[in-house]
Coordinates of C-alpha atoms and ligand atoms in Angstrom, one line a residue:
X1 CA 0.0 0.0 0.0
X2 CA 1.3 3.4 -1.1
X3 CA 2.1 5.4 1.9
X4 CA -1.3 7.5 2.4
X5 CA -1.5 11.5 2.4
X6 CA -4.2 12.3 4.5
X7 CA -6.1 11.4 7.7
X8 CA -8.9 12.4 10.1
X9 CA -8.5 12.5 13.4
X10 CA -12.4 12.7 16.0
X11 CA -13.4 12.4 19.6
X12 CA -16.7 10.8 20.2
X13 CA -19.1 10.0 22.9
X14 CA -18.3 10.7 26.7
X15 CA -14.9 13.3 26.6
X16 CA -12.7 11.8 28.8
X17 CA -9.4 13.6 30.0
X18 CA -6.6 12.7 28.0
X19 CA -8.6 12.8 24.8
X20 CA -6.5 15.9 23.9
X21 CA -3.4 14.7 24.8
X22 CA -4.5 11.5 22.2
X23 CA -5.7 14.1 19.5
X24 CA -1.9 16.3 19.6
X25 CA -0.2 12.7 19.7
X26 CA -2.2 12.0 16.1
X27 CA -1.3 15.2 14.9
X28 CA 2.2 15.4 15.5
X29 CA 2.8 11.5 14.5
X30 CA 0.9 12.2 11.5
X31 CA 2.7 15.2 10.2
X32 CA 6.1 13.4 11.2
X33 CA 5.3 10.9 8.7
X34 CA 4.4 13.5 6.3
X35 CA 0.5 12.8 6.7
X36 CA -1.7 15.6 6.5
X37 CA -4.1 15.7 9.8
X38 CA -7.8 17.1 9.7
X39 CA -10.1 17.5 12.9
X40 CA -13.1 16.4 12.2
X41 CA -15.6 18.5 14.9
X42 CA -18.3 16.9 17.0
X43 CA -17.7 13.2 16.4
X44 CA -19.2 11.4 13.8
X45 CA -22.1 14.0 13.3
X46 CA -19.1 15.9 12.1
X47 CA -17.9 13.7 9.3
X48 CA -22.0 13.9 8.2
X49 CA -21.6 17.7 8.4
X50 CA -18.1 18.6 6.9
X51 CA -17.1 20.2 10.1
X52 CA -13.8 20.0 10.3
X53 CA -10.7 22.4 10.9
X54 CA -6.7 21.5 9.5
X55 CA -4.8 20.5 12.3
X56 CA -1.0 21.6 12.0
X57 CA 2.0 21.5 14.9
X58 CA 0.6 24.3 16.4
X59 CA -2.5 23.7 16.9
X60 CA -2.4 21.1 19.1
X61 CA 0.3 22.9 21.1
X62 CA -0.2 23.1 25.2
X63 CA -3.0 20.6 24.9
X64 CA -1.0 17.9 27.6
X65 CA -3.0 19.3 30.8
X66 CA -6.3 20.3 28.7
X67 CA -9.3 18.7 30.0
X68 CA -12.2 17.9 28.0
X69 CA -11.9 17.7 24.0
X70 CA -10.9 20.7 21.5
X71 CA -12.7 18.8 18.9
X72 CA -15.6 19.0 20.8
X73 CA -17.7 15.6 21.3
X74 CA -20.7 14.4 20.4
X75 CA -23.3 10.7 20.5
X76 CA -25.0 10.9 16.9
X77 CA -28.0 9.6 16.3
X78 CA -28.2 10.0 12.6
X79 CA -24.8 8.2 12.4
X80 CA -26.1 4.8 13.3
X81 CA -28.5 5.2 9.8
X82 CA -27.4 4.0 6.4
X83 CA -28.2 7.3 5.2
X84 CA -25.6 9.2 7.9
X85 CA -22.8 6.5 7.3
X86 CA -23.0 7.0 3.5
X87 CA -23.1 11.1 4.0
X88 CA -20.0 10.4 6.5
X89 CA -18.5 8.2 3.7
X90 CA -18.8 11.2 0.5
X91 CA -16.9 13.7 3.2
X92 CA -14.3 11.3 3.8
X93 CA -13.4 10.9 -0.1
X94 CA -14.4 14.8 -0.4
X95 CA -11.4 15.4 1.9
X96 CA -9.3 12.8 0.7
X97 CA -9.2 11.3 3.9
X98 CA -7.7 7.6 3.7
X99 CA -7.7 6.6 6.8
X100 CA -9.7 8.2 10.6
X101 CA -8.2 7.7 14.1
X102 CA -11.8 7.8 16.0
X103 CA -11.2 8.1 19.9
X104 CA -13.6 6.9 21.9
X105 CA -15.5 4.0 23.9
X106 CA -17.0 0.8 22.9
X107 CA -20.3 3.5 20.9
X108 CA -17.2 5.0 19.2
X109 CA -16.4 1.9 18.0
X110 CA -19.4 0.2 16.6
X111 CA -19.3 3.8 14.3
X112 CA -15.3 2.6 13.4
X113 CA -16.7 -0.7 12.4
X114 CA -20.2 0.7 10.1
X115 CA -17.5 3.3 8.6
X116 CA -14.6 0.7 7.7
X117 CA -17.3 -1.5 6.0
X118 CA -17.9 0.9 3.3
X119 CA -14.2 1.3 2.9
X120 CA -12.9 3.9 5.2
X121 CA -9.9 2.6 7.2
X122 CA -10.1 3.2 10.5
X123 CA -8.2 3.2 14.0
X124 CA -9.7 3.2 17.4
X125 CA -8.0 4.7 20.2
X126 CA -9.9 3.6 23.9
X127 CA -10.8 6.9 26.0
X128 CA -13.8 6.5 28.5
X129 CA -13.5 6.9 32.1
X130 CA -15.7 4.3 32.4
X131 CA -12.7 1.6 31.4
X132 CA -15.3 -0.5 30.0
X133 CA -14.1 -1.6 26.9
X134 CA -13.6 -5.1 26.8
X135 CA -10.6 -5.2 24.1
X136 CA -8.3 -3.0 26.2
X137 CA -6.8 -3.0 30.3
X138 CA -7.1 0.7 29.9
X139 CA -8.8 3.7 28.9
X140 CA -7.9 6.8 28.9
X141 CA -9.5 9.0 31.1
X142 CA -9.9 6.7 34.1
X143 CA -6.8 7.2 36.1
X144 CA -7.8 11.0 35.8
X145 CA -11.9 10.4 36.5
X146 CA -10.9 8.6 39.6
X147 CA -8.6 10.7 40.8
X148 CA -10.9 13.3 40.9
X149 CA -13.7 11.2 42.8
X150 CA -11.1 10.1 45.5
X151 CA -10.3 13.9 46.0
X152 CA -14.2 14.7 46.3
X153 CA -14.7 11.8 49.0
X154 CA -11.7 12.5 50.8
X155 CA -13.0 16.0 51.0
X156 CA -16.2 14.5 51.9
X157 CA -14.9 12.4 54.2
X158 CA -13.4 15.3 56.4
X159 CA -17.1 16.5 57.1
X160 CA -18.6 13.4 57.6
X161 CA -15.7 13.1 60.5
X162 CA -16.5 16.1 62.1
X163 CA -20.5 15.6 62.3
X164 CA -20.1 12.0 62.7
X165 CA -22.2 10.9 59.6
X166 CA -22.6 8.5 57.1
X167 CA -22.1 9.5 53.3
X168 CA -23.3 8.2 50.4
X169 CA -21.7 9.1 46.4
X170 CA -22.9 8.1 43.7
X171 CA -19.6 7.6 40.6
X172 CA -20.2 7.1 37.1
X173 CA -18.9 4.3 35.4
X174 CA -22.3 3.3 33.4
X175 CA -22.9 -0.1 33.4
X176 CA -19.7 -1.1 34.9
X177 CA -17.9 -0.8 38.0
X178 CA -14.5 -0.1 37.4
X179 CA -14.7 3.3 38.8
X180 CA -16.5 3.0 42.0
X181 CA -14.1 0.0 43.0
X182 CA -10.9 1.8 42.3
X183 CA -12.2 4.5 43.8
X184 CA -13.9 3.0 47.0
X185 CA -10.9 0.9 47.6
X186 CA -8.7 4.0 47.5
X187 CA -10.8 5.9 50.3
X188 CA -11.3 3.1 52.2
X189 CA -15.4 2.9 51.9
X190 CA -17.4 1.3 54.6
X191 CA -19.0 -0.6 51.6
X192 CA -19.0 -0.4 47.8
X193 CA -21.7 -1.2 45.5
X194 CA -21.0 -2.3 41.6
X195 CA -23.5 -3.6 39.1
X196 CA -20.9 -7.1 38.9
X197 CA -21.7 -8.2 42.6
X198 CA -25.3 -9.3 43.2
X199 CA -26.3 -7.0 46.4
X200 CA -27.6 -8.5 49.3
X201 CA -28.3 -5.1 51.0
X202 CA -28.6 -6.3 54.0
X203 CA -25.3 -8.1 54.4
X204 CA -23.1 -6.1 52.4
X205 CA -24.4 -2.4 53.6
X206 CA -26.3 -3.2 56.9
X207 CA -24.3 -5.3 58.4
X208 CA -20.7 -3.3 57.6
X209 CA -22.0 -0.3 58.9
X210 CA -22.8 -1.9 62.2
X211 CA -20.0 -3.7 62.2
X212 CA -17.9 -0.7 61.5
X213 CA -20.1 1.0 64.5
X214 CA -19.1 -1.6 67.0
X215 CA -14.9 -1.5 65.8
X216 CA -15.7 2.4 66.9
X217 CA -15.9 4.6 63.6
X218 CA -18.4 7.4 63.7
X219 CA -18.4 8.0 60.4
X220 CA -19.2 5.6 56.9
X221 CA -18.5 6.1 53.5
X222 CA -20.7 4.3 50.9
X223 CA -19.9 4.3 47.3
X224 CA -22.3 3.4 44.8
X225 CA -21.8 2.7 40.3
X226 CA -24.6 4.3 38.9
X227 CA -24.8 1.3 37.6
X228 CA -25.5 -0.7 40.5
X229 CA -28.2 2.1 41.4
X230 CA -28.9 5.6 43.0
X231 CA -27.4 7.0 45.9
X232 CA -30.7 8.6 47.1
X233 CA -32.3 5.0 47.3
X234 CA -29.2 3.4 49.2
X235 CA -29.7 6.6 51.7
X236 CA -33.2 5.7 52.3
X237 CA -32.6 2.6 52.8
X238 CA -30.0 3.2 55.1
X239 CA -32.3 5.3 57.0
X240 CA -35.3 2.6 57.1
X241 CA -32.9 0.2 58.8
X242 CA -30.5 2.3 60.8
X243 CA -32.6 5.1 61.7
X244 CA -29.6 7.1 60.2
X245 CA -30.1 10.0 57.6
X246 CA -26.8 9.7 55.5
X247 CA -25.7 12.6 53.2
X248 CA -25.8 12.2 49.1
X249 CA -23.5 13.2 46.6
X250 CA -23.7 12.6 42.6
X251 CA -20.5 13.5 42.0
X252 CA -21.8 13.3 38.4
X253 CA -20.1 14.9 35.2
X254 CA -17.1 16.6 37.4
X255 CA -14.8 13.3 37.0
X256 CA -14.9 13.7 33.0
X257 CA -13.4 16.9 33.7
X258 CA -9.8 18.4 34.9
X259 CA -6.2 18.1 34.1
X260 CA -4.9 14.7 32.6
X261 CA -3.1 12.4 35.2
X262 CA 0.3 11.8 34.1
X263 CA -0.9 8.5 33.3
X264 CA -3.6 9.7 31.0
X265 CA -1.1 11.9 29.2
X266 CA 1.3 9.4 28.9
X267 CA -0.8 6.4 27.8
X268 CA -2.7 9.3 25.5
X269 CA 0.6 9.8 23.7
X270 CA 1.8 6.2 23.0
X271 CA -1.7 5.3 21.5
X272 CA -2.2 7.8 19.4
X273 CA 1.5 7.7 17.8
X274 CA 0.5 3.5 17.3
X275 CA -2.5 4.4 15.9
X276 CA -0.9 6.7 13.5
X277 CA 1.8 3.6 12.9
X278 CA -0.9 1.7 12.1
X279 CA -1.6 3.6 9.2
X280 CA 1.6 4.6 8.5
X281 CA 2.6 0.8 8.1
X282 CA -0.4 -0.3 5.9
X283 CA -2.8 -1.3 8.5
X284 CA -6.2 0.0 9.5
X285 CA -9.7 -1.3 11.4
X286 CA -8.1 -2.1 14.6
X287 CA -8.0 -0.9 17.7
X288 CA -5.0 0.0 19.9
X289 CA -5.2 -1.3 23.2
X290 CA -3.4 -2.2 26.0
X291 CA -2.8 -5.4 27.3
X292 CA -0.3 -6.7 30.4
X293 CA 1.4 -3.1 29.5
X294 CA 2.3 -3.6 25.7
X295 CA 0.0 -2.0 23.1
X296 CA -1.0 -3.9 20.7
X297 CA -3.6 -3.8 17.5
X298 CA -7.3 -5.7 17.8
X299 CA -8.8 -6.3 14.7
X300 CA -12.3 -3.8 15.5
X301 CA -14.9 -6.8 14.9
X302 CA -13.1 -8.9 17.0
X303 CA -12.4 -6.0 20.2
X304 CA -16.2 -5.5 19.6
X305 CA -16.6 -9.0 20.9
X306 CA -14.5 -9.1 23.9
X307 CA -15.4 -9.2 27.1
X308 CA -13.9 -7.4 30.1
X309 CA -14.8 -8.6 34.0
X310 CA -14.5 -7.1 37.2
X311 CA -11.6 -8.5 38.9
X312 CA -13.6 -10.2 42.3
X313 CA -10.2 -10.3 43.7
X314 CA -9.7 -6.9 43.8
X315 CA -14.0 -6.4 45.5
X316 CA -12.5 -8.9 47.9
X317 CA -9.4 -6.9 49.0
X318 CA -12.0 -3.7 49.4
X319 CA -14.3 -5.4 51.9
X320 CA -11.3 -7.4 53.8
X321 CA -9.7 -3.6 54.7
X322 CA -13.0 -3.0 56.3
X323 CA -14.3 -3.8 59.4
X324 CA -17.4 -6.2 59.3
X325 CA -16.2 -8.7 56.3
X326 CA -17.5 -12.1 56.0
X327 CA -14.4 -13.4 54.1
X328 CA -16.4 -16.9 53.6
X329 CA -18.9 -15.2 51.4
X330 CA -19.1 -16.5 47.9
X331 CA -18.1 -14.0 45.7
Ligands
F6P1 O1 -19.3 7.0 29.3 C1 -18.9 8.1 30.1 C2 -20.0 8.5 30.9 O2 -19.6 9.6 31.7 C3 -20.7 7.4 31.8 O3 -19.9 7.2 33.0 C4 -22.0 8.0 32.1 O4 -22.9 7.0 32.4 C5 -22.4 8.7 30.8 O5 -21.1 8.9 30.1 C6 -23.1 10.0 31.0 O6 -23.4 10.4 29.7 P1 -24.1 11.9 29.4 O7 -23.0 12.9 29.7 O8 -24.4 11.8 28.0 O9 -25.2 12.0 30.4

């Protein structure tokens, strides 16, 4: 394959910090090859629309610590039609883009795979704070999202100490519980509840707090997935049995914002330089993921098929650093 002259670079979906640090790293590996980079604006709805801007050196200069996406990000609807993939398809050849490095999650992706079946290379590159795509150890954006949840609770937690109280937060993490894990493991929750562990309410919020009570603490920290339900039911429920009111925080769309982690900036780089490699080299329609700490390239139908568990191990460490764990409970 002749070496190709021009590519398209997107965010879509959920922004997730890093995603700018992924978009420069395109950019700049593409123009070191000698590829011409274009931003495409607002996802896929922008490849339907022609928006796009020409992304040189510059303009992806002091990007590293920039939250959020400068490409802006969208979830389009008209995308997932025939009509908007063929649309998307006459701007690619209209810009003479051979190849697009789509950055996203697992949505992003199903768009990759309807757009490289009517013959439009293109390159995935995992960001979603969610870490929920089942092709890839890591996303980028998560390191950063749950940073910025375990500075909330720990913030939180310095109240609840004070008034003695017991706290619930709700984390993202949609239908996964990635998030709330990490996170509840790394401020030492009372209890933590994730869509992958079937809740018995009783035993494994009930009976910690108690537990927790009679070891001394004043003062319990539950963390919830929005995936495993919402914090203002768990409070009430809490209340029903304990005769406790707890506090409620959503700490909602703030963790997809803020500063890169080092991590995310880092990881951010590497993929998008393979992803330009990819194309560089001749390949396309894969994804770049990471797996035991190599990247490596996933065929997108087959990265659209995998499947990516909670580690139980890990649930199990979180409840044995707590008081009140029943460590012969089948997990
Ligand atoms: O996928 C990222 C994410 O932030 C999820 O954690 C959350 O469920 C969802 O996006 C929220 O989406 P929206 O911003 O469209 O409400």
């Amino acid at each position: 394959m002749a070496m190709i002259k021009r590519i398209g670079v997107l965010t879509s979906g959920g922004d997730a910090p890093g995603m700018n640090a992924a978009v420069r790293a395109v950019v700049r590996a593409a123009l070191a090859h000698g590829i011409e980079c274009v931003g495409i604006r607002r996802g896929w709805q922008g490849l339907i629309n022609t928006d796009f801007v020409q992304m040189t050196r510059a303009s992806v200069g002091h990007l590293l610590s920039r939250g959020g996406t400068i490409l802006y990000t969208a979830r389009s609807e008209e995308f997932m039609t025939e009509k908007g993939q063929e649309k998307a398809v006459a701007t690619c050849r209209m810009l003479g883009l051979e190849g697009v490095v789509a950055i996203g999650g697992d949505g992003t992706f199903r768009g990759a795979l309807a757009l490289s079946r009517k013959g439009i290379p293109v390159v995935g590159i995992p960001a979603t704070i969610d870490n929920d795509v089942g092709c890839t150890n890591y996303t980028i954006g998560f390191d950063s999202a749950c940073n910025t949840a375990i500075e909330c609770i720990d913030k939180l937690r310095d109240t609840m100490q004070s008034h003695e109280r017991c706290s619930v937060v709700e984390v993202m993490g949609r239908n996964a519980g990635f998030l709330a894990l990490y996170v509840g493991t790394a401020v030492g929750a009372t209890a933590v509840l994730v869509p992958e562990h079937k809740l018995d309410f009783e035993k494994d919020v009930i009976e910690r707090i108690r537990a927790s009570r009679l070891a001394g603490y004043t003062h319990f920290m539950i963390v919830v997935a929005e995936g495993a339900g919402k914090a203002h039911e768990v409070g009430d429920k809490i209340q029903e049995a304990l005769g406790i009111k707890p506090t409620i925080s959503v700490i909602g769309h703030i963790q997809r914002g803020g500063a890169p982690t080092g991590r995310d900036r880092e990881t951010a780089t590497r993929m998008g330089y393979y992803a330009v490699e990819a194309f560089a080299e001749g390949r396309g329609n894969c994804i770049i993921a990471t797996q035991e700490g190599s990247i490596v390239e996933i065929p997108i139908e087959e990265a659209l098929t995998m499947k990516k568990h909670l580690q139980m191990d890990r649930y199990k460490i979180m409840e044995v650093m707590q008081f009140g764990t029943n460590l012969d409970k089948d997990l």
